[in-house]
mmCIF file of C-alpha atoms in Angstrom:
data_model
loop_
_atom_site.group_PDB
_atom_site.id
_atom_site.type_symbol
_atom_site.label_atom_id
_atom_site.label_comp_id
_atom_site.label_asym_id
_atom_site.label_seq_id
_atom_site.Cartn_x
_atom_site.Cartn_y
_atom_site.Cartn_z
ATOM 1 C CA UNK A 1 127.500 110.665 134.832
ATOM 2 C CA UNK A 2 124.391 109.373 133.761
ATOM 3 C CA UNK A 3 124.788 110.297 130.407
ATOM 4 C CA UNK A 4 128.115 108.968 130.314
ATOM 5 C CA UNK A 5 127.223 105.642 131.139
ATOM 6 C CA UNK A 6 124.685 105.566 128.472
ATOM 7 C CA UNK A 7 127.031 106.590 125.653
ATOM 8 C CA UNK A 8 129.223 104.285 127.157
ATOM 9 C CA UNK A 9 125.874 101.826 126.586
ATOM 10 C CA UNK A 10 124.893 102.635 122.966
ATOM 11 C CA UNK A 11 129.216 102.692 121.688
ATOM 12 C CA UNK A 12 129.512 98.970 123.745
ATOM 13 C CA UNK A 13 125.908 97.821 121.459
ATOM 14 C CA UNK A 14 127.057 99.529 118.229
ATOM 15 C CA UNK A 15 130.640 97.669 118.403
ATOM 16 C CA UNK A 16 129.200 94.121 118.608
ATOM 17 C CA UNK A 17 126.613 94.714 116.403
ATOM 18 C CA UNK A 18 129.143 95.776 113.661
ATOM 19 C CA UNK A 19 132.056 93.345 115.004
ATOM 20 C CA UNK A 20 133.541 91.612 112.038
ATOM 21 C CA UNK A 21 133.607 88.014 111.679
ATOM 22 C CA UNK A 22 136.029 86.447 109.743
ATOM 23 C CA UNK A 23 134.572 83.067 108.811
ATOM 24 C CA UNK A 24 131.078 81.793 109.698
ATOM 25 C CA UNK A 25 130.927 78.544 111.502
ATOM 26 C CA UNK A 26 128.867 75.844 109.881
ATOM 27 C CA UNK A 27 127.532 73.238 109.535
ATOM 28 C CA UNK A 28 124.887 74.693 112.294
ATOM 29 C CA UNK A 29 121.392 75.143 112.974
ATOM 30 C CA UNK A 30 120.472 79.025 112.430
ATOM 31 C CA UNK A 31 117.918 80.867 114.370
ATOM 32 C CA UNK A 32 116.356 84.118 113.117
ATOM 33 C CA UNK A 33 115.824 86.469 116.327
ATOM 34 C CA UNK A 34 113.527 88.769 115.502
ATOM 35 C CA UNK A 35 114.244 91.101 118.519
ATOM 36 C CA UNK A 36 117.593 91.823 118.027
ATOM 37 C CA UNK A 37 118.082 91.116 114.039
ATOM 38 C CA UNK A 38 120.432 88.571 114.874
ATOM 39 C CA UNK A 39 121.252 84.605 113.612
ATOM 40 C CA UNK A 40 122.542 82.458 116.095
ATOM 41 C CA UNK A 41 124.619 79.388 114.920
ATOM 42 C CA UNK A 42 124.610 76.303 117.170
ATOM 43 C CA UNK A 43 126.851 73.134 116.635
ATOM 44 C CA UNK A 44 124.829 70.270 116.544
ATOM 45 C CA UNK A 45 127.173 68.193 117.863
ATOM 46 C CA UNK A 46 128.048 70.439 121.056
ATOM 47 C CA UNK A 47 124.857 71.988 120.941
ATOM 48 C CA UNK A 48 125.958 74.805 121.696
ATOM 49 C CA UNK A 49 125.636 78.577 120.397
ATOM 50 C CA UNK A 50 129.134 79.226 118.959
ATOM 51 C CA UNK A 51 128.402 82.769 116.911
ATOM 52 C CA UNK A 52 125.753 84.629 117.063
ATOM 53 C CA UNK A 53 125.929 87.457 114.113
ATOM 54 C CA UNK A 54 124.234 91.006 114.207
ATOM 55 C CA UNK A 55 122.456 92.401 111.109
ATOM 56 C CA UNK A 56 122.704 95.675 109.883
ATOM 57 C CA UNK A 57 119.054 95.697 109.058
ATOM 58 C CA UNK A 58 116.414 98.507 107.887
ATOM 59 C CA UNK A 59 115.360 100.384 111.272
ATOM 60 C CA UNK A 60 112.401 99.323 113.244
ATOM 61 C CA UNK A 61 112.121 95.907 112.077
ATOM 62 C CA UNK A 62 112.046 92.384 113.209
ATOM 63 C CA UNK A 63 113.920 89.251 111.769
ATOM 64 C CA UNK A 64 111.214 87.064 110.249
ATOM 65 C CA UNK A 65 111.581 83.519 109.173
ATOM 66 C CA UNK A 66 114.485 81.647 107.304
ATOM 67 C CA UNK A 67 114.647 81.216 103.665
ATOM 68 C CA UNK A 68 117.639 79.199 102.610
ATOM 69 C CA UNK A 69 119.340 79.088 98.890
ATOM 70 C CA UNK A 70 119.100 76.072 97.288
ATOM 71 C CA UNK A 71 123.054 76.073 97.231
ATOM 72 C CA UNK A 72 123.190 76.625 101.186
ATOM 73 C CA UNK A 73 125.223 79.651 100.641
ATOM 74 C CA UNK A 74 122.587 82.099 101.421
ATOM 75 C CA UNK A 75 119.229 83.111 103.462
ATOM 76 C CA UNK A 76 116.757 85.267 102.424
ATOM 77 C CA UNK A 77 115.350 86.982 105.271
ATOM 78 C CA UNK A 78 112.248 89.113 105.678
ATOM 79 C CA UNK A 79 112.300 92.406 107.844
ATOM 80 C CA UNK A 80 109.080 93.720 108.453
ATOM 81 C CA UNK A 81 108.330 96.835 110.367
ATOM 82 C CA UNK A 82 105.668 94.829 112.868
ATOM 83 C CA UNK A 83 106.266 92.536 115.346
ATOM 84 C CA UNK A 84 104.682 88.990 114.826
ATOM 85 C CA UNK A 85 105.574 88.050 118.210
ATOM 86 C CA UNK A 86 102.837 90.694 119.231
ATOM 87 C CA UNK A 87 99.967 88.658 117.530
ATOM 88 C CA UNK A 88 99.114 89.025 114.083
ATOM 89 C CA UNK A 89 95.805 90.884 114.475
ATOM 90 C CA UNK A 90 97.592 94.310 115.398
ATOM 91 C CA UNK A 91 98.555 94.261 111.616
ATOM 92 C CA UNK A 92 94.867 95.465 110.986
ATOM 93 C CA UNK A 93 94.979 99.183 112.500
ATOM 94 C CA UNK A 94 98.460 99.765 111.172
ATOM 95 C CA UNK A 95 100.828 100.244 107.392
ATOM 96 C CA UNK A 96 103.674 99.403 107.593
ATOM 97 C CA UNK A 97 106.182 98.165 105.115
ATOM 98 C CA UNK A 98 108.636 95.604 104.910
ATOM 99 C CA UNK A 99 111.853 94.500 103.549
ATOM 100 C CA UNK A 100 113.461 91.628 101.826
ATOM 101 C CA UNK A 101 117.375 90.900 101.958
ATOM 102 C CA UNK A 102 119.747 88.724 101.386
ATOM 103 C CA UNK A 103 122.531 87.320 103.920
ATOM 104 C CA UNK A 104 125.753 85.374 102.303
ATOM 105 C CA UNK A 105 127.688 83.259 103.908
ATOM 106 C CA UNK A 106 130.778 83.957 102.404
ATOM 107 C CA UNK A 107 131.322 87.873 102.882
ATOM 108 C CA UNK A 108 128.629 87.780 105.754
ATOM 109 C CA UNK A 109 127.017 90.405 104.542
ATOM 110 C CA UNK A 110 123.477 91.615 103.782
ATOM 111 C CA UNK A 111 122.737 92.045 100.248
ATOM 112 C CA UNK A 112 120.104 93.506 97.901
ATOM 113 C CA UNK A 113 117.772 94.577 100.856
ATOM 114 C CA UNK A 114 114.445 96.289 99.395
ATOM 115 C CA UNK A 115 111.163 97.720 100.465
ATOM 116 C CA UNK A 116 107.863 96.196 100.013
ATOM 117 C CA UNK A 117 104.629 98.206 100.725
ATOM 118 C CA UNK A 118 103.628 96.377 103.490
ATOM 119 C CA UNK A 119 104.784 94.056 106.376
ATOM 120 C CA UNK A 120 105.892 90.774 104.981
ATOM 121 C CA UNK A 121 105.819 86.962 106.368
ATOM 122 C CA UNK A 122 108.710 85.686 105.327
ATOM 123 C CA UNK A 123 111.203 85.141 102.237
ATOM 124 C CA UNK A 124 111.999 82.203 99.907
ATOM 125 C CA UNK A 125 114.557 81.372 97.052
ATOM 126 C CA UNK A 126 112.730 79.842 93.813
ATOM 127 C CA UNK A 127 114.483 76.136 93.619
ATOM 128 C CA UNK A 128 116.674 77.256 91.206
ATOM 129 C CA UNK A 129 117.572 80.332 93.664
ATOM 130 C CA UNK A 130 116.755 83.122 90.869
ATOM 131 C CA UNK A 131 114.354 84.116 92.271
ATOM 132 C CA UNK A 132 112.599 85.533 96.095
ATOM 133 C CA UNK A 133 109.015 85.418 96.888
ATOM 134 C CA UNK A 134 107.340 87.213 99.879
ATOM 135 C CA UNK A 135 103.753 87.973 100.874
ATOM 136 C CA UNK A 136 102.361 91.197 101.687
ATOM 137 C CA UNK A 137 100.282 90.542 104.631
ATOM 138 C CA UNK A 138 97.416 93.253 104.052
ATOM 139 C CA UNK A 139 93.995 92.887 102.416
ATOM 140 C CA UNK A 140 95.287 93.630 99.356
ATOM 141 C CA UNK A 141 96.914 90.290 99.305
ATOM 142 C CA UNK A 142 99.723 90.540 96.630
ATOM 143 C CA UNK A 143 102.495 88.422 96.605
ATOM 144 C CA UNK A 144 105.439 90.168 95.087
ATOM 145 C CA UNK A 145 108.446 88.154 92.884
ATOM 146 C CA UNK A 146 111.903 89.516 92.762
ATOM 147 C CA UNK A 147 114.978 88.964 90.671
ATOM 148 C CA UNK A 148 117.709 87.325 93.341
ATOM 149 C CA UNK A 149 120.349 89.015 91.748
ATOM 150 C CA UNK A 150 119.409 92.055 91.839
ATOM 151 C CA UNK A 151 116.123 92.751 93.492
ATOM 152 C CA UNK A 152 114.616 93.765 90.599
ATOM 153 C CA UNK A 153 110.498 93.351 90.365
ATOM 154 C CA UNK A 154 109.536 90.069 88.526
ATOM 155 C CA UNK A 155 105.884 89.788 89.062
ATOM 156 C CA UNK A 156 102.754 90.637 91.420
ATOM 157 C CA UNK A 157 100.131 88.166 92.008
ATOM 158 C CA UNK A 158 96.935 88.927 93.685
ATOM 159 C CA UNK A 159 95.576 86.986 96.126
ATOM 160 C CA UNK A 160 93.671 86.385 98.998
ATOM 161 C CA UNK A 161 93.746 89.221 102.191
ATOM 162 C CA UNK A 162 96.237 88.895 104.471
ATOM 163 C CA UNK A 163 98.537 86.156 102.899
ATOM 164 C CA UNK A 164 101.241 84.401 105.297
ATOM 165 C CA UNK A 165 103.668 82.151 104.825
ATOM 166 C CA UNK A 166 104.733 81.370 101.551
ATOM 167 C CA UNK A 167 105.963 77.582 100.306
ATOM 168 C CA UNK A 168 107.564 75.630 97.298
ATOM 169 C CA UNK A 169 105.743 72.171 97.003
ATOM 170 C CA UNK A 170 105.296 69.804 94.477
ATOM 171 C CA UNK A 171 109.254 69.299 93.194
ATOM 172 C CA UNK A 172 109.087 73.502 93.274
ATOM 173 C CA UNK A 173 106.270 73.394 90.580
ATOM 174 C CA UNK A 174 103.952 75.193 93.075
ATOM 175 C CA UNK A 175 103.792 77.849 95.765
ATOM 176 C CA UNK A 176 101.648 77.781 98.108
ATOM 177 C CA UNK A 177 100.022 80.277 100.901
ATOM 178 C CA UNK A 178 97.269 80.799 103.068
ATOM 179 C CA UNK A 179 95.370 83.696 103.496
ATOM 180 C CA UNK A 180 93.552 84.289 107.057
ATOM 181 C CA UNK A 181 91.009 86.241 105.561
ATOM 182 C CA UNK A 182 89.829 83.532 103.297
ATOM 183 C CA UNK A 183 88.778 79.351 103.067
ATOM 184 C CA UNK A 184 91.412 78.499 101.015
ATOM 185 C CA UNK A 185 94.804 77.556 100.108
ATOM 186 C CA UNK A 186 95.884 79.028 97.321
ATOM 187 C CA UNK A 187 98.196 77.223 94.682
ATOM 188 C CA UNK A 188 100.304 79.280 92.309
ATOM 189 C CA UNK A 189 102.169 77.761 89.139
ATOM 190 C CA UNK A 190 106.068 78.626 89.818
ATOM 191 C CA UNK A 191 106.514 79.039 86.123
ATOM 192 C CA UNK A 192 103.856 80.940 84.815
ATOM 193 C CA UNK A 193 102.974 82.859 88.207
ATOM 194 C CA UNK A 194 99.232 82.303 87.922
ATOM 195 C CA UNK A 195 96.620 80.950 90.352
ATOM 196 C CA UNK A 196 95.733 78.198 89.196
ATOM 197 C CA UNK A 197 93.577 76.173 92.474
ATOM 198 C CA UNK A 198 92.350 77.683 95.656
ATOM 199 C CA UNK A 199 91.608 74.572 97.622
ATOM 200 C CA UNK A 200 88.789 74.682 100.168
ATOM 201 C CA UNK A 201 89.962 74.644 104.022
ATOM 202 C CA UNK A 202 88.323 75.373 107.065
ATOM 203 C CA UNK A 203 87.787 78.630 107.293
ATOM 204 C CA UNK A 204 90.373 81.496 108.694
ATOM 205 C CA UNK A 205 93.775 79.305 107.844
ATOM 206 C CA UNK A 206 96.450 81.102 109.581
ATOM 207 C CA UNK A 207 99.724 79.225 108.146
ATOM 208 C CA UNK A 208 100.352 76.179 105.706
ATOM 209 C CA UNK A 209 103.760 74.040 106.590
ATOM 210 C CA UNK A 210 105.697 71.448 104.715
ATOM 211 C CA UNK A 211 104.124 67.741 104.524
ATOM 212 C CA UNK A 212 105.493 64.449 104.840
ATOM 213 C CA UNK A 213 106.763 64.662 101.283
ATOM 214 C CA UNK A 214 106.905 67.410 98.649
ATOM 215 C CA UNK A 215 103.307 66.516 97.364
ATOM 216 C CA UNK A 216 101.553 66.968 100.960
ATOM 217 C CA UNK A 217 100.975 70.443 102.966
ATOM 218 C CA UNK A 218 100.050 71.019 106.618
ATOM 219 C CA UNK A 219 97.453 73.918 107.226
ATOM 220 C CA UNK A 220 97.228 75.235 110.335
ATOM 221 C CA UNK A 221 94.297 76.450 111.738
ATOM 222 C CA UNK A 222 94.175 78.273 115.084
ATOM 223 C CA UNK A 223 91.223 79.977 114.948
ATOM 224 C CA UNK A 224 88.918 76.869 114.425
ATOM 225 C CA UNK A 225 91.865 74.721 116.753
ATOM 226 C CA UNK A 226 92.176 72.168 113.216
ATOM 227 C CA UNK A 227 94.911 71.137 111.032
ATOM 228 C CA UNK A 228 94.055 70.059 107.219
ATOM 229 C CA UNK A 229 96.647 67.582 104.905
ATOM 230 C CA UNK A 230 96.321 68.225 101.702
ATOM 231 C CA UNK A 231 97.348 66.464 98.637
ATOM 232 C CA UNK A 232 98.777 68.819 95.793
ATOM 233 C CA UNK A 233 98.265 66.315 93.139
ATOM 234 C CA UNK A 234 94.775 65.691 93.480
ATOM 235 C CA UNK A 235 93.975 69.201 95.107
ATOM 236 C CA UNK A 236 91.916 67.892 98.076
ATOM 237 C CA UNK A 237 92.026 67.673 101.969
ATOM 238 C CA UNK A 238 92.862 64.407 102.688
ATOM 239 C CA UNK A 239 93.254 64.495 106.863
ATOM 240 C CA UNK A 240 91.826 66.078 108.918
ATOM 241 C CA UNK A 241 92.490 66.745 112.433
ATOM 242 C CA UNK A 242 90.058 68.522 115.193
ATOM 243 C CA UNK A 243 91.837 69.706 118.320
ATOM 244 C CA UNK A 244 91.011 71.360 121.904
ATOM 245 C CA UNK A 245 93.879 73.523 121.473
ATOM 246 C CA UNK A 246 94.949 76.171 119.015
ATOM 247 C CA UNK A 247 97.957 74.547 116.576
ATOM 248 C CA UNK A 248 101.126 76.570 115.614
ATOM 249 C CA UNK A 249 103.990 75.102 113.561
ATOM 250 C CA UNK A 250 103.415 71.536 112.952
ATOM 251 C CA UNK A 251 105.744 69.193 110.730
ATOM 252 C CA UNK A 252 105.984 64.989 110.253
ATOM 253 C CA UNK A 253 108.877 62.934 111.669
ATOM 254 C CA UNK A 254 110.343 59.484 109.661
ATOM 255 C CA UNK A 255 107.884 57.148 111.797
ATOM 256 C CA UNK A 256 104.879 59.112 110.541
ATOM 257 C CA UNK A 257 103.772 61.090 113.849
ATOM 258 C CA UNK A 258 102.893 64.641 113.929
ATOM 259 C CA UNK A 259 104.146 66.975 116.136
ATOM 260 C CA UNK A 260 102.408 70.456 116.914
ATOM 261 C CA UNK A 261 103.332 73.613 118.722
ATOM 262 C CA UNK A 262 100.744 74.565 121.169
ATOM 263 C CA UNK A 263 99.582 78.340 120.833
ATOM 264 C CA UNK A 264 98.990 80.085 124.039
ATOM 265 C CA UNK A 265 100.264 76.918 125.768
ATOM 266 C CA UNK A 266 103.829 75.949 126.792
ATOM 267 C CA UNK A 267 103.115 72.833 125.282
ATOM 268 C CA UNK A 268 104.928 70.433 122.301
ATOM 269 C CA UNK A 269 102.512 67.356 121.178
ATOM 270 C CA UNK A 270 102.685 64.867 119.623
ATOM 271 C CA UNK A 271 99.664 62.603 117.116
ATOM 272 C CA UNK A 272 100.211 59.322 116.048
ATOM 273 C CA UNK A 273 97.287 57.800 113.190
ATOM 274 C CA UNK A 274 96.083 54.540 114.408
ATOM 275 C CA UNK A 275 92.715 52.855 112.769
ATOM 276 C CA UNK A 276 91.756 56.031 111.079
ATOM 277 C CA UNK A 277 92.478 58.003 113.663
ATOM 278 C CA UNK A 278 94.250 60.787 115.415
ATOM 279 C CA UNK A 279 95.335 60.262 118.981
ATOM 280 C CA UNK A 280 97.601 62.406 121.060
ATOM 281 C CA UNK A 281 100.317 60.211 122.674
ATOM 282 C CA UNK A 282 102.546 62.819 123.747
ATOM 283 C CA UNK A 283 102.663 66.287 125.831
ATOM 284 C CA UNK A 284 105.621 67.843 126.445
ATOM 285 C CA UNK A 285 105.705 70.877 128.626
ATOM 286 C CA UNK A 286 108.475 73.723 126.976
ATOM 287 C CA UNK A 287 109.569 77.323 127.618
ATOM 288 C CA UNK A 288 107.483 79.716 126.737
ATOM 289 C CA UNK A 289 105.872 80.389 123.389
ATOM 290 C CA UNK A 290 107.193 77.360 121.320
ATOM 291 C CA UNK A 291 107.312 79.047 117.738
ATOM 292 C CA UNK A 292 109.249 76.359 115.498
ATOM 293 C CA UNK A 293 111.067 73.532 115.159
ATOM 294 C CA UNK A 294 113.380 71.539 112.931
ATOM 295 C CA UNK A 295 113.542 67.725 113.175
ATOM 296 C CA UNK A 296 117.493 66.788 112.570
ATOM 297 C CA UNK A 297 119.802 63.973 113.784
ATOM 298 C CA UNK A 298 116.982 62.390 115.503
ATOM 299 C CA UNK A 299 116.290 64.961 117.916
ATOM 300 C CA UNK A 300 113.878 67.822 117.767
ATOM 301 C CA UNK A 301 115.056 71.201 118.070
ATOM 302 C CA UNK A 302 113.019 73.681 119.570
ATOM 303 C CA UNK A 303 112.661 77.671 119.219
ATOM 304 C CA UNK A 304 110.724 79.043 121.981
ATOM 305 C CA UNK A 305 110.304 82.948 120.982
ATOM 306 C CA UNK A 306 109.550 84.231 124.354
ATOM 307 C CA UNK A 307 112.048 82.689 126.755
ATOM 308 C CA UNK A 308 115.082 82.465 123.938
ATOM 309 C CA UNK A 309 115.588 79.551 124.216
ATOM 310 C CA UNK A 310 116.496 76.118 121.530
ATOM 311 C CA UNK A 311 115.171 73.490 123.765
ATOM 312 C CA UNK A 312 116.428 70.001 122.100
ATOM 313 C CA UNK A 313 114.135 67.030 122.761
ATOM 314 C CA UNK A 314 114.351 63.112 122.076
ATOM 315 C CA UNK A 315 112.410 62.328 119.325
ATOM 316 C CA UNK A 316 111.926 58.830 120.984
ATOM 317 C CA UNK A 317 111.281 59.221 124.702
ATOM 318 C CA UNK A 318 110.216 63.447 124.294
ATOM 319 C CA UNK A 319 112.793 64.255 127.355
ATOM 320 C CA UNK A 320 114.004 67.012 126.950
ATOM 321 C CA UNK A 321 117.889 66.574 127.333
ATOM 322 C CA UNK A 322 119.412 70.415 126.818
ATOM 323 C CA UNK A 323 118.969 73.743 126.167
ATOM 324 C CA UNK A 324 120.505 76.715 124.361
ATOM 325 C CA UNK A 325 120.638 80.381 125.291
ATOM 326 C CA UNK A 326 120.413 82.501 121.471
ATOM 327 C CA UNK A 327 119.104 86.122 120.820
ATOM 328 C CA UNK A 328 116.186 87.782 121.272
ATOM 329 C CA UNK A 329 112.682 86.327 120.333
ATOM 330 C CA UNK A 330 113.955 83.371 117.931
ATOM 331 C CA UNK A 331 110.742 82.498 115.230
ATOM 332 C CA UNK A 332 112.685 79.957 112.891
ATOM 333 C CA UNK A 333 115.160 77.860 112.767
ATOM 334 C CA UNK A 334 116.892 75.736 109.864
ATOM 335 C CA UNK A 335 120.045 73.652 108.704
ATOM 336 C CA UNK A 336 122.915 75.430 107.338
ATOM 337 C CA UNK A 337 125.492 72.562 106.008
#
């Protein structure tokens, strides 16, 4: 009977996850759930979770970040064979690969999945979408370029150990990344797919986030509890922020404040700059482990990747006025039109 009812188990899990869906509802916001290879997709107007859409992904791997096309018709996705929800130090007494694919909208399937030598961050479409970077998070530090239509090897650039997540800045004419193992940021030319800056940082970076604009980076430090802003036209730091907690994903709103996940913490804050300087004004208690978030019709939507949760919050007041149910340890979340 027993092992009945756990056939009965593993035929009831292998139907959903290979359910067909005929057309994909957006516009949404899309969550990567990197415990159960799975995208939700939540109306923003209901804000709700109205699909939720099972990959057939490479075994033993977990959903990592959200790369969208620059058409909005597809997501690069990386699958690596290690669980960042875990903590990224475990990486260091283990080799494991990772995988890149590609999920379109349109036939909602994955496409072009390959195997890179070692776990891998996350996955991005060159601005002209010809293209998908990912960073091999080892001490080799190579980031690897591949063709977008056919996943096809472009280039290999070496970097710092242990490289993160990867970035387009500057109107796409740079890529940037951050490797923990180092004190810099490194700048790459899109074009000619050379180093050409490593910009000095406090030491140990762990991730580097879009700025206020396309010319200005975030880097996140949790390891010295700091966030740097640099400039990628005149290569400098040119903010600087020391904290008593460590920072996780951290991104601008319109009125100029900063808001920063809390790491270790079931915390949200938020910074506002007044007479040179940084002053919290805001702390928002959350579910646990807030990962991401995407600011988007003036509220803040929040991934918490241990309670699975999308916690939306007033950008205005910070109440927190609803919350979302998706799959299993969400780490991203982005705007599908």
């Amino acid at each position: 009977m027993r092992k009945l009812l756990a056939l009965l188990l593993i035929t009831l899990i292998s139907c959903k996850e290979s359910e067909e869906i005929s057309q994909v509802m957006t516009p949404a916001l899309v969550t990567a759930n990197g415990g159960d290879n799975s995208l939700s997709f939540i109306d923003p107007n209901t804000m709700e979770e109205k699909q939720r859409i099972y990959l057939k992904a490479p075994r033993a791997t977990y959903l990592h970040h959200l790369g969208l096309s620059p058409q909005a018709d597809k997501i690069a996705l990386a699958f690596p064979e290690y669980d960042f929800s875990e903590g990224h130090d475990g990486l260091h007494n283990l080799q494991v690969q990772g995988h890149v694919s590609v999920w379109n909208k349109a036939s909602n399937k994955l496409e072009n999945t390959y195997t890179v030598p070692y776990a891998n961050h996350n996955a991005v479409f060159s601005p002209d979408g010809k293209e998908i970077w990912t960073g091999l998070v080892s001490h080799s530090g190579r980031i690897l370029v591949h063709s977008a239509l056919d996943g096809s090897q472009l280039a290999t650039i070496t970097v710092g150990a242990d490289p993160h997540e990867i970035l387009f800045a500057n109107e796409g004419r740079y890529v940037v990344v951050t490797c923990l193992e180092s004190s810099f940021l490194t700048v790459i030319d899109a074009q000619t797919k050379k180093v050409i800056r490593d910009i000095k940082v406090d030491p140990f970076p762990t991730n580097v986030w879009p700025g206020r604009d396309t010319y200005h980076v975030i880097v996140e430090n949790s390891t010295q509890k700091t966030i740097n802003i640099i400039d990628l036209r005149s290569f400098q730091v040119i903010d600087h922020l020391d904290l008593d907690f460590a920072p996780g994903y951290s991104a601008f709103d319109e009125e100029g404040n900063l808001w920063i996940c809390t790491k270790g913490q079931n915390y949200l804050r938020k910074f506002r700059k007044a007479d040179d300087s940084w002053k919290e004004i805001q702390k928002i208690k959350t579910h646990h482990d807030p990962h991401q978030f995407l600011i988007f019709a003036s509220k803040l939507w929040l991934v918490n990747q241990k309670q699975n949760t999308v916690q939306i919050i007033d950008l205005k007041t910070g109440d927190i006025t609803g919350s979302i149910s998706v799959g299993l340890k969400p780490n991203a979340i982005i705007y599908m039109p």
